[in-house]
Coordinates of C-alpha atoms and ligand atoms in Angstrom, one line a residue:
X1103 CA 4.1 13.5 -40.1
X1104 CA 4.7 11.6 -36.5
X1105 CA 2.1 8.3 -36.9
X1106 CA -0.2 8.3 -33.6
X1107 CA 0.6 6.6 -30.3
X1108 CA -2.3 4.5 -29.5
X1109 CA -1.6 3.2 -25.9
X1110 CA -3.8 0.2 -24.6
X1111 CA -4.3 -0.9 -21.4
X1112 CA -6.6 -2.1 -18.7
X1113 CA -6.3 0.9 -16.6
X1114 CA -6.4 4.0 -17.7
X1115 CA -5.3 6.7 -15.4
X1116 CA -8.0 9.8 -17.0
X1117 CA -6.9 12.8 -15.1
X1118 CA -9.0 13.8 -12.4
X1119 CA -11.3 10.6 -12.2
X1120 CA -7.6 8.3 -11.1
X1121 CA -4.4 9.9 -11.5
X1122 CA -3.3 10.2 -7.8
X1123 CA -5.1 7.3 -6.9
X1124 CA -4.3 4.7 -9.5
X1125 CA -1.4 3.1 -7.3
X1126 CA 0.3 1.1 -10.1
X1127 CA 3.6 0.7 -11.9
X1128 CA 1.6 0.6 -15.3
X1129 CA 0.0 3.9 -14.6
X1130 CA 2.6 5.7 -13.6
X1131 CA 5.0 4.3 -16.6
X1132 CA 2.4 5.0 -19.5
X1133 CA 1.6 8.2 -18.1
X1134 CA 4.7 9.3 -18.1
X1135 CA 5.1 8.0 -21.7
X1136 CA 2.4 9.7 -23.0
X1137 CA 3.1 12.8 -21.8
X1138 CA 4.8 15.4 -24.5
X1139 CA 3.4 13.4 -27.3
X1140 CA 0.4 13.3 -28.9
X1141 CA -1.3 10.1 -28.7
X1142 CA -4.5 8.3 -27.3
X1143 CA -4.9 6.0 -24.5
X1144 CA -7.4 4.0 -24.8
X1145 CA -9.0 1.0 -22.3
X1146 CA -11.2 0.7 -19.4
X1147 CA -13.2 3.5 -18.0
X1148 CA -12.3 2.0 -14.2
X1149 CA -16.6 1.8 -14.3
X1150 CA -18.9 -1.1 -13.9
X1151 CA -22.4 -0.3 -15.4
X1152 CA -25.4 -2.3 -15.4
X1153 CA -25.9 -1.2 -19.4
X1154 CA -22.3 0.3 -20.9
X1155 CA -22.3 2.4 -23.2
X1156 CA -21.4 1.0 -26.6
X1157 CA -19.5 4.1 -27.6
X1158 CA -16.3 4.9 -26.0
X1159 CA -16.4 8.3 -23.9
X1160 CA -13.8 10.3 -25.3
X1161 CA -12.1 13.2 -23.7
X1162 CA -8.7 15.3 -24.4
X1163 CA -6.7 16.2 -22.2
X1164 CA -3.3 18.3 -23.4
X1165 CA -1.8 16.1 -25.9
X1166 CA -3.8 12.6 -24.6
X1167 CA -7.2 11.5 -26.0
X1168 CA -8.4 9.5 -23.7
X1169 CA -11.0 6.8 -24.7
X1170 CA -12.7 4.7 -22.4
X1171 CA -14.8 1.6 -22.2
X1172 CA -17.6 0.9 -19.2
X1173 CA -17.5 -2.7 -18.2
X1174 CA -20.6 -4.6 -17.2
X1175 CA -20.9 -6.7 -13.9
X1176 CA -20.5 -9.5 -15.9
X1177 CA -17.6 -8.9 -17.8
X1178 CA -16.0 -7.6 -14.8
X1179 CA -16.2 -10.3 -12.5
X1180 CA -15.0 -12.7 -15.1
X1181 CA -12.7 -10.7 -17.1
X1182 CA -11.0 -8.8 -14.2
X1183 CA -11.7 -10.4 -10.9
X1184 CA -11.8 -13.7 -13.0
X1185 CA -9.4 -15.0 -15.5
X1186 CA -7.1 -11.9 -15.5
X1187 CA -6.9 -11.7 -11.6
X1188 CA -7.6 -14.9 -10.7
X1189 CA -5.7 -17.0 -13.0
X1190 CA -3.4 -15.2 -14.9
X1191 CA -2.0 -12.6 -12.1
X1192 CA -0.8 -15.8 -9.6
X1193 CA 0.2 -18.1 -12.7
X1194 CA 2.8 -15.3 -13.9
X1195 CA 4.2 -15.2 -10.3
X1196 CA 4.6 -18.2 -10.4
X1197 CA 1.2 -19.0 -7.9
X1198 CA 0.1 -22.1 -9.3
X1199 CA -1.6 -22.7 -5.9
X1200 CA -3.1 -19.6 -5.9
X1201 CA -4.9 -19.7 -9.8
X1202 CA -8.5 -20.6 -10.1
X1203 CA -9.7 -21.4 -13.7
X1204 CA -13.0 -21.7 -15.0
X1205 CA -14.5 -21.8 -18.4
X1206 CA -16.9 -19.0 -17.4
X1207 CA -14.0 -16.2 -16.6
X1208 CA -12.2 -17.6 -19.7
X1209 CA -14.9 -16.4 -21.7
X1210 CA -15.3 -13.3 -20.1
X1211 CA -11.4 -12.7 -20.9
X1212 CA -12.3 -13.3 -24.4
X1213 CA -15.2 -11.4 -24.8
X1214 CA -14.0 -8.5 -23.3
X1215 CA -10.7 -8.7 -25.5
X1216 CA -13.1 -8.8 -28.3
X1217 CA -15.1 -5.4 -27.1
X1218 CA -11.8 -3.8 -27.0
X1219 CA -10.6 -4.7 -30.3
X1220 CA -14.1 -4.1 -32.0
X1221 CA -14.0 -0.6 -30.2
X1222 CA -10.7 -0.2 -31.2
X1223 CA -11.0 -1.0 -35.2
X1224 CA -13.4 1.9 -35.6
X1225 CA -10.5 4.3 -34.4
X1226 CA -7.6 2.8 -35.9
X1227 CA -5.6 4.4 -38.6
X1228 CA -3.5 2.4 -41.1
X1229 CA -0.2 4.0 -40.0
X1230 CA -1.2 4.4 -36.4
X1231 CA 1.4 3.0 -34.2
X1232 CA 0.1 0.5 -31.1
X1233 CA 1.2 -0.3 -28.2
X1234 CA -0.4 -2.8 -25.8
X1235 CA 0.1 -2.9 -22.0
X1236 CA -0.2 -6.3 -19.9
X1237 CA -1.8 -9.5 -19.2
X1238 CA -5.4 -8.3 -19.2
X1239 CA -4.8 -8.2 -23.1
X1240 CA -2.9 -10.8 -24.2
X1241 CA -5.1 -11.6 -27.1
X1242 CA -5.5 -8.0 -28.9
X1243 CA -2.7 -8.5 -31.5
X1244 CA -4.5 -11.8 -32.9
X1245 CA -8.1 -10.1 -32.8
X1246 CA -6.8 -6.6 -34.0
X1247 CA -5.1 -8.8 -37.4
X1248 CA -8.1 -11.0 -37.9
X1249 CA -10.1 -7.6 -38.1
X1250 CA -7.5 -6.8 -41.0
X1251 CA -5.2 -4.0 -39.1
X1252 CA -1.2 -4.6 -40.5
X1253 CA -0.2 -1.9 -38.2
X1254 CA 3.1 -2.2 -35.7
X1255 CA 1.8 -3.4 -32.8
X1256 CA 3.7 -3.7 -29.5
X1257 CA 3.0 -5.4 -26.4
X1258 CA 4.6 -4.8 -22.8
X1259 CA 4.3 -7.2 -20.0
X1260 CA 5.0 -5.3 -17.0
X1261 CA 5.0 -8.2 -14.5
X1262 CA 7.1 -11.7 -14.7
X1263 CA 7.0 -14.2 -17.4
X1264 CA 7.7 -17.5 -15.3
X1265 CA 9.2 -20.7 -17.1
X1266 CA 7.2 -22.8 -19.8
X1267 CA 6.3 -25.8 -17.1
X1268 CA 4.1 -23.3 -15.0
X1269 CA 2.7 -21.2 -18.3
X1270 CA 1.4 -24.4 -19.6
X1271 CA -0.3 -25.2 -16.5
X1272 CA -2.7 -22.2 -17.5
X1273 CA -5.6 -24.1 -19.1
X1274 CA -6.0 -23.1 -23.0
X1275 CA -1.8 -21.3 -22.6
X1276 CA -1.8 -22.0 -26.5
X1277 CA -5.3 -19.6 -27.0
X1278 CA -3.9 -17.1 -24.5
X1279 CA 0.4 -17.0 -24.1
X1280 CA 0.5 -18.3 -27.7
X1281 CA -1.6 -15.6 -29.4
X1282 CA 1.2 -12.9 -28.2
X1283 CA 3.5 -14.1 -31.5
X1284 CA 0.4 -11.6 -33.8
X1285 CA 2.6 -8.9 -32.0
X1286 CA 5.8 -7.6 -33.8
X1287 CA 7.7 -7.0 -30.9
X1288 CA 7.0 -8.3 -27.2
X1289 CA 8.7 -6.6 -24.5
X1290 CA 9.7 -8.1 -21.1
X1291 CA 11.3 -6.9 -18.2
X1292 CA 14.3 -8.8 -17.7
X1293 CA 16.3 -11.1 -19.7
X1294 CA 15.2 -14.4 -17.7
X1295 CA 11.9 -13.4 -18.4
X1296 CA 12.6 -12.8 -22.0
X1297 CA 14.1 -16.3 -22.3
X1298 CA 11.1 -17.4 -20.3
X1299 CA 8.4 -16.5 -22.8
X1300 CA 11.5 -17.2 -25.9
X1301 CA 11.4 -21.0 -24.3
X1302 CA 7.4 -21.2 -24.2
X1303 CA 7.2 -20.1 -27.6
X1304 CA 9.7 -22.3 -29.0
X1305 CA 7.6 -25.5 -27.2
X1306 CA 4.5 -24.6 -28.5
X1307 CA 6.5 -24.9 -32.4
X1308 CA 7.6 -21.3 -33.1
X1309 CA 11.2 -21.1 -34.6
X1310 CA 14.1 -19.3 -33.4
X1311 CA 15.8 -17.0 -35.9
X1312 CA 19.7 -17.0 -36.0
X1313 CA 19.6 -13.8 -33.5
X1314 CA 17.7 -15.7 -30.7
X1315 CA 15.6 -12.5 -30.3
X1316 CA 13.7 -13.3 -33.0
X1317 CA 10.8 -15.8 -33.8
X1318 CA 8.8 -16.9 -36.5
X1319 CA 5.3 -18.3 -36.0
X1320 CA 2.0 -19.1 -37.7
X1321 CA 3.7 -16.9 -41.0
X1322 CA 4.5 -13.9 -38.7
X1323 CA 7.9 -12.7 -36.9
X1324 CA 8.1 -11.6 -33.6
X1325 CA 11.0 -10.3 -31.8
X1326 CA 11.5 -10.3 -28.2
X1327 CA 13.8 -8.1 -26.1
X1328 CA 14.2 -7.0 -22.4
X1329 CA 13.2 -3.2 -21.8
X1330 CA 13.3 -2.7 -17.5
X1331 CA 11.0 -0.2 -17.2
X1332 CA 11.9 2.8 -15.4
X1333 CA 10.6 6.2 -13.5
X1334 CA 10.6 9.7 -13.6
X1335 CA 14.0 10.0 -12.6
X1336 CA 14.6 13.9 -12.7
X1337 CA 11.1 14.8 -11.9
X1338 CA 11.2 12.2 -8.9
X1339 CA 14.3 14.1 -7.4
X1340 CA 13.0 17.4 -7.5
X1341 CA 9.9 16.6 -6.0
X1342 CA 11.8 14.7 -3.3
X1343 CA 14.0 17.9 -2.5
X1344 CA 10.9 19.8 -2.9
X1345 CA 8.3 18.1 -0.6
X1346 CA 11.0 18.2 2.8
X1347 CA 9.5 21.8 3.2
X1348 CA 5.6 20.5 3.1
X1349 CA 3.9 20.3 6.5
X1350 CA 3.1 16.5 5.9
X1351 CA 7.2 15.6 5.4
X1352 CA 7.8 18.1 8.3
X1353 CA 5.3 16.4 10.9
X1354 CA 6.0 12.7 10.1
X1355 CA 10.0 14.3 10.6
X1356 CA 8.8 16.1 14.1
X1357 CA 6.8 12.4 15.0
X1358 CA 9.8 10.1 14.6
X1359 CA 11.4 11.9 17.6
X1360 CA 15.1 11.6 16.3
X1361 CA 14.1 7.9 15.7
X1362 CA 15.6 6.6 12.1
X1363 CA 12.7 5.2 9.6
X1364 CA 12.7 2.5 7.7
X1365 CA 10.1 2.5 4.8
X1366 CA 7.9 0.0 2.3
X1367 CA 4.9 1.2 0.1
X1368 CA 3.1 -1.8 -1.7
X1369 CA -0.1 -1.9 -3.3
X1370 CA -1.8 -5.0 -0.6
X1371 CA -1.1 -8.1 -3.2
X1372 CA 0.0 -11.6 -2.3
X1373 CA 3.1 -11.0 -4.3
X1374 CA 5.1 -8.3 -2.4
X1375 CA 5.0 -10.6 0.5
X1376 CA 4.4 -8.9 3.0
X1377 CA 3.4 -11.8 5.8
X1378 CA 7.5 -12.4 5.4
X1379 CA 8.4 -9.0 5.7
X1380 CA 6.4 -8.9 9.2
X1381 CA 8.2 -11.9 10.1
X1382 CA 11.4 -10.5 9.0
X1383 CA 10.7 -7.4 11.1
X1384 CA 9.9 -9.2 14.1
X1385 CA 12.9 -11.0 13.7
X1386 CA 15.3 -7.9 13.7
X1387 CA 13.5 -6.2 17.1
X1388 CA 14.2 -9.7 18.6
X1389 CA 17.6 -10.4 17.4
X1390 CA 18.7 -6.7 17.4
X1391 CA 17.4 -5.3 20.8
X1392 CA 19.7 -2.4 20.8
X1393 CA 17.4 -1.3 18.0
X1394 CA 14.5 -1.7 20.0
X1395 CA 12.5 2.2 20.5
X1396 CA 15.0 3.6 17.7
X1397 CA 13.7 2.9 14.6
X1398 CA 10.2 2.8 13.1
X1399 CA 8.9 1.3 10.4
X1400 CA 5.9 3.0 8.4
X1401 CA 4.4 0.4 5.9
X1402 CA 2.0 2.2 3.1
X1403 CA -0.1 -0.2 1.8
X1404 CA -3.4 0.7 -0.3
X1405 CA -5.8 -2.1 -0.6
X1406 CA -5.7 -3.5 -3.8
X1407 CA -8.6 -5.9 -6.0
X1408 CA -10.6 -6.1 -2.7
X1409 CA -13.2 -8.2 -4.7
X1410 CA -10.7 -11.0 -4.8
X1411 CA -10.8 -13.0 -1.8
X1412 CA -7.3 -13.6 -1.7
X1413 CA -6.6 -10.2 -1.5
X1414 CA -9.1 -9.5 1.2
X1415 CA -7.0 -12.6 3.3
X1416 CA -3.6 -11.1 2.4
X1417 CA -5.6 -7.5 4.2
X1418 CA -6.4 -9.7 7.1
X1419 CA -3.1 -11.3 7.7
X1420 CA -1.2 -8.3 7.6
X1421 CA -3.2 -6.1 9.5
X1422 CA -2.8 -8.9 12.4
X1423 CA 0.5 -9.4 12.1
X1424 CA 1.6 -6.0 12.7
X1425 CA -0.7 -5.9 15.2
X1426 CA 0.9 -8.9 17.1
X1427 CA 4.2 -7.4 16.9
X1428 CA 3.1 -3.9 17.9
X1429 CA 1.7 -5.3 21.0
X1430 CA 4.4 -7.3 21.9
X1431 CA 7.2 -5.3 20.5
X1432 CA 6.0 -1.6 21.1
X1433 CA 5.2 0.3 24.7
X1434 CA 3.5 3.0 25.4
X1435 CA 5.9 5.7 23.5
X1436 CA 6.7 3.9 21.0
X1437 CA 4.8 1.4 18.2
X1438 CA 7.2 -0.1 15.8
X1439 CA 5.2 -0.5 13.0
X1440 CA 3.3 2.1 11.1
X1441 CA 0.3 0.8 8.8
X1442 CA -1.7 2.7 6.6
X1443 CA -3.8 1.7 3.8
X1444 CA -4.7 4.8 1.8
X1445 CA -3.0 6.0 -1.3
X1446 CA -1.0 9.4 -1.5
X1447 CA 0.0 12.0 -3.9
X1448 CA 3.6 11.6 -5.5
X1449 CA 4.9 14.3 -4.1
X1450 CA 3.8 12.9 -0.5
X1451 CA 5.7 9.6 -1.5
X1452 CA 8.5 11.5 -2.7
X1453 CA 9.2 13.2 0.6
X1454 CA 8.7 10.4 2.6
X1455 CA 11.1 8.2 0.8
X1456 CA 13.2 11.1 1.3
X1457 CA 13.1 10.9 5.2
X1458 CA 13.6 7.2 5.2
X1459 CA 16.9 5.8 6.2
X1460 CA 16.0 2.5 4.8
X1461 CA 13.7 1.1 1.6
X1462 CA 12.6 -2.0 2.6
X1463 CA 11.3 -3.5 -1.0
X1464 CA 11.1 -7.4 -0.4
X1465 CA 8.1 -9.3 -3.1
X1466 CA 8.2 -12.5 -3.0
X1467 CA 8.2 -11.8 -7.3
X1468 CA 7.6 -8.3 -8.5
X1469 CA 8.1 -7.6 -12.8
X1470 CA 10.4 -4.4 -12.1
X1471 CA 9.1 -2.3 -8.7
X1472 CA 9.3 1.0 -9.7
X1473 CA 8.7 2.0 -5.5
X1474 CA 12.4 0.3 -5.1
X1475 CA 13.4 3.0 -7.8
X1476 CA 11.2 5.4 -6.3
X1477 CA 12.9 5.2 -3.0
X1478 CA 16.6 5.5 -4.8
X1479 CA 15.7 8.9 -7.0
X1480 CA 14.0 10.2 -4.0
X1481 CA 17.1 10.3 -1.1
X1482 CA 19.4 12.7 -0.7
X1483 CA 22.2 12.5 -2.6
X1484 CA 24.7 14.3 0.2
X1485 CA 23.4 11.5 3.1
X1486 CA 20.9 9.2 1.1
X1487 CA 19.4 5.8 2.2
X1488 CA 19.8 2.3 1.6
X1489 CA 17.3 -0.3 -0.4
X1490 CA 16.7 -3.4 0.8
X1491 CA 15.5 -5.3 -2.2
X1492 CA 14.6 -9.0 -2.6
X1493 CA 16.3 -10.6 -5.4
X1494 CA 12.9 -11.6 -7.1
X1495 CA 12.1 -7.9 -8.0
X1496 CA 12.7 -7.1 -11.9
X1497 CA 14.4 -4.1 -10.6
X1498 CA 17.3 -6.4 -8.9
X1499 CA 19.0 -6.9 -12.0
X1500 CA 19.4 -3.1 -12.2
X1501 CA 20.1 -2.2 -9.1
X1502 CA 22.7 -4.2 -7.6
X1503 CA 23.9 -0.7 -5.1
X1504 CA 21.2 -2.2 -3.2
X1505 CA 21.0 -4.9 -0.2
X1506 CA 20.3 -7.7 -2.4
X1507 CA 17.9 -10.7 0.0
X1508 CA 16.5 -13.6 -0.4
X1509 CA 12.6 -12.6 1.2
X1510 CA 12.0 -16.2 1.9
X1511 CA 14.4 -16.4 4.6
X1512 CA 14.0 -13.6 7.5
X1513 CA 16.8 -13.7 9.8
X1514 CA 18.9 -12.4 6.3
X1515 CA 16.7 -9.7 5.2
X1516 CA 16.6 -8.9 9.5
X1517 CA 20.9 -8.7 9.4
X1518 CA 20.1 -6.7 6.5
X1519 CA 18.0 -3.6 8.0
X1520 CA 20.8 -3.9 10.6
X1521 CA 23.4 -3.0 8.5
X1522 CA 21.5 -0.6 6.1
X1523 CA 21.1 0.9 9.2
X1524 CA 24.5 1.0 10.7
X1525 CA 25.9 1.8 7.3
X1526 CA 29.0 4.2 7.1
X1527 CA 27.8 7.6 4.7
X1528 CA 31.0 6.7 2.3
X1529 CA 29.4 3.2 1.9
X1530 CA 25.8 4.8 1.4
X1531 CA 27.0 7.4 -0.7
X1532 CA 29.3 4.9 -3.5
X1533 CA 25.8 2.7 -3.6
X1534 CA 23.4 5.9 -4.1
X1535 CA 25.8 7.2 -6.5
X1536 CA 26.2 3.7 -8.3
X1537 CA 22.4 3.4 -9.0
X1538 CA 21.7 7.0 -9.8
X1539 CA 23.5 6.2 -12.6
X1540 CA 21.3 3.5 -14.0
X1541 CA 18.1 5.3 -13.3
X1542 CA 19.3 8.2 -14.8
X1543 CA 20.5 6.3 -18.5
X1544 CA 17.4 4.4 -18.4
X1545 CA 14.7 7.1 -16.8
X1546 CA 11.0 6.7 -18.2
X1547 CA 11.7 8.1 -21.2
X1548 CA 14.5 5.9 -22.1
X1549 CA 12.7 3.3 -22.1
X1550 CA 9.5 4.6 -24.2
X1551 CA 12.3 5.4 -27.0
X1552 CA 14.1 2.1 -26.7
X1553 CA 10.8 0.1 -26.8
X1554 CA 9.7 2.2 -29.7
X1555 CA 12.4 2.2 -31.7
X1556 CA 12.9 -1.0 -31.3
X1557 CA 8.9 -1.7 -32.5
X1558 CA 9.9 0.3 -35.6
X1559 CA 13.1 -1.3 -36.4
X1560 CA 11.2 -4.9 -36.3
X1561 CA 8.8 -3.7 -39.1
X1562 CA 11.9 -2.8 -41.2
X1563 CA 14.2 -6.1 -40.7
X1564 CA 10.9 -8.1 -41.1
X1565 CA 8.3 -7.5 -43.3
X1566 CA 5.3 -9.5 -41.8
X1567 CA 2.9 -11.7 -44.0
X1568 CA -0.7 -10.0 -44.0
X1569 CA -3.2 -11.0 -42.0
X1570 CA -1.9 -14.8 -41.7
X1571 CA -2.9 -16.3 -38.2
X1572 CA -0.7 -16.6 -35.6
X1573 CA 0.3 -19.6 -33.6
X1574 CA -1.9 -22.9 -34.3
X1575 CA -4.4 -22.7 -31.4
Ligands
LIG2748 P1 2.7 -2.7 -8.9 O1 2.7 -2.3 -10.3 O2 2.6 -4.1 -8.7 O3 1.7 -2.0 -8.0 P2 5.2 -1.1 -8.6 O4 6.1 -1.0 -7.4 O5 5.9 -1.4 -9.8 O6 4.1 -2.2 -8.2 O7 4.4 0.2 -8.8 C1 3.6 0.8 -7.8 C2 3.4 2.3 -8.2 O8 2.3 2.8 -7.4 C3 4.6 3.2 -7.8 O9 4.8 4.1 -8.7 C4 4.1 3.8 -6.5 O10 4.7 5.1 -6.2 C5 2.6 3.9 -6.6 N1 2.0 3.7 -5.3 C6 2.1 2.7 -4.5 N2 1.4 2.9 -3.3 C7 0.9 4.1 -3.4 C8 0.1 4.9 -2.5 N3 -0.2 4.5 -1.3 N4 -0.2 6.1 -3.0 C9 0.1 6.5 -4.2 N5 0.9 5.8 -5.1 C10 1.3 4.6 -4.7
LIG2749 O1 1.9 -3.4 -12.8 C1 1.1 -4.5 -12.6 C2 -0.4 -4.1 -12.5 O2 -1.2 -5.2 -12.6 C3 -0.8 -3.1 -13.5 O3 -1.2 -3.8 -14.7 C4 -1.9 -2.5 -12.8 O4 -2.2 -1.2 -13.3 C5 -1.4 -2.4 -11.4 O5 -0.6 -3.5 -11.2 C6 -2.5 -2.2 -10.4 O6 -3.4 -3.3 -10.5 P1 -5.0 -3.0 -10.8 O7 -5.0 -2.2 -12.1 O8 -5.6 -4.3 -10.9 O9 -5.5 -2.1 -9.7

């Protein structure tokens, strides 16, 4: 018999309540996982209740259980908004001046870890296989072995692991980054920020194995390996050729009036930096006037953590920059820059990466960006677009058909939009072609059977001592 999948995350995208609206590379990638398997995903219900219920709400769904947890106010200020948003999301971007620690959202983390593990030990199997998603839950491994459970248990960090002088700037990093070593096998995305986390570990007195990869700690081994995540390749294509004949891809076609479009979707977060992009933008209608009433560029951005008031400055900025350049940039046939906040079906996103002649994918630090994959699946293949992508997406290292930029320094990425735009098909076409190609060998599903065979490979090299603690807090 197949053992059980049993998916963990923060968000949980239950069809119907989120699936279309959950913008989110976690989402999408676990979704996609899941589907054609049987398995459970379990985390939180997306609700905050005055009195949870202390029962999960269970509900199947094809081959998915879902099982969801209500958060209280409490646990989701400090938990979510707090130590999770607030302190771990800028730290791994490397936002030391952004992170805001207290003791109080600390133990919120903890004690929602704790409500997720206890939860979880009344539904786990012996033989079920786990698989944890993301900094919210950092410390399930630990909790899950000191409530007894031996089983293979995986962890995926879908955003950046930055070096070990800014992970021990988080206060109590040992508690936190140091309990990941009760996992079996940690998965990053990229090599640098494999050897990121590797480094951290080795400073806090874990020991390399001969193969690098592999660590022992606090009695346990724990292998580490780079697995960039990737997208629905096939399924992304089709719906790209697909959507060119719905009325929404044929109006926005009809509205640029013959002008070419050039296109970024980012959930609104300090770390796709869009403040440079704007700059960068303005930069290329002043430097390039030529360009000036021929191109227009359509910036999807849905608003994102609004509790956070970071987030609701980064919504403030933005909105006034485009703004600003509109008015000073645009006339009265023509505004340069596009900006819409809500969120839109796949399909939608498909077509309009479709119609764009230009992806425009510049964070300032990004894990992978699946939209910079997005935008590449999507495009025609007989006269497809060209990505712009910053050198500090995860997806970088993958995708090197792209305009690789450095976002921090606008007149570039401004040259660059130029020539994306100017490029000759033969030149578009080699770089389409060239990336296709990776997206295709390592699609979504690629890289649910890597990082699961890879999980159950680690359990047969190293048999793990039970239920020893992990690293010395
Ligand atoms: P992150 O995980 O930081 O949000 P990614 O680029 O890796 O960044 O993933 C974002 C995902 O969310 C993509 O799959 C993208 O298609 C989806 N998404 C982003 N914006 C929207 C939107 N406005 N409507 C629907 N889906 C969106
Ligand atoms: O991919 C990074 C990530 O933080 C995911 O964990 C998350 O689902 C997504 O971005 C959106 O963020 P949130 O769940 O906080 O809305």
């Amino acid at each position: 018999m197949v053992a059980r999948l049993i998916v963990i995350s923060n968000r949980v995208a239950v069809p119907e309540s989120a699936s279309e609206s959950s913008a989110g590379g976690l989402a999408v990638a676990v979704q996609a996982a899941l589907s054609g398997r049987e398995g459970i995903w379990f985390g939180w219900s997306g609700r905050v209740t005055e009195e949870p219920e202390q029962e999960a709400a269970v509900r199947k769904v094809g081959g998915t259980t879902y099982v969801v947890l209500d958060l209280a106010p409490g646990d989701f200020n400090e938990y979510y908004n707090g130590f999770a948003n607030r302190v771990l999301w800028p730290i791994l971007h490397y936002r030391l001046d952004l992170a805001e620690f207290t003791r109080l959202d600390l133990s919120g983390y903890q004690r929602v870890n704790n409500y997720f593990a206890e939860s979880l030990s009344k539904i786990l199997r012996p033989d079920d296989v786990v698989w944890v998603h993301d900094y919210h839950l950092m410390p399930l491994a630990k909790l899950l072995r000191e409530r007894g459970h031996e089983n293979q248990i995986g962890y995926f960090l879908h955003v950046p692991c930055p070096p070990p002088d800014i992970l021990t700037a988080l206060p109590k990093h040992r508690e936190i980054v140091g309990a990941l070593t009760a996992f079996d096998l940690i998965g990053l995305q990229t090599e640098n920020d494999c050897d990121n986390l590797g480094r951290y570990l080795v400073r806090q007195g874990a020991v390399r194995a001969p193969d690098l990869h592999r660590l022992e700690a606090g009695g346990r081994t724990v292998t580490l390996g780079a697995f960039p995540v990737g997208i629905e390749t096939a399924r992304f294509e089709k719906m790209a050729r697909r959507a060119a004949a719905t009325i929404l891809i044929k109006e926005t076609a009809e509205s640029l009036a013959g002008r070419a479009m050039v296109m970024s979707v980012d959930r609104l977060d300090y770390s796709k930096g869009l403040p440079n992009r704007m700059d960068a933008i303005e930069r290329f209608l002043t430097s390039y006037p030529e360009w000036n009433g021929r191109v227009t560029f359509l910036q999807i951005a849905p608003k994102s953590r609004a509790g956070i008031q970071e987030y609701a400055d980064i919504d403030r900025q933005v909105s006034t920059l485009a703004g600003q350049i509109n008015g000073s940039h645009g006339d009265v046939t023509w505004t340069p820059i596009r900006y819409v906040n809500r969120a839109y079906s796949r399909a939608a996103l498909a077509g309009l990466y479709r119609l764009a002649r230009v992806g425009l994918v510049t964070p300032l630090r990004d894990g992978m960006n699946l939209v910079a994959k997005e935008y590449v699946a999507a495009q025609n293949p007989l006269d497809p677009g060209v990505l712009v992508l910053s050198q500090f997406a995860g997806a970088s290292d993958e995708l090197d058909g792209a305009l690789i930029v450095n976002p921090h320094e606008p007149e570039a990425v401004a040259a660059a939009i130029r020539f994306a735009l100017e490029m000759p098909l033969d030149a578009r076409k080699a770089r389409y072609q060239r990336m296709m190609a990776v997206l295709r060998a390592n699609d979504i599903h690629g890289w649910t059977t890597r990082f699961l065979s890879a999980l159950e490979k680690t359990r047969r090299e190293a048999p793990v001592a039970a239920s020893r603690p992990a690293m010395p807090a």
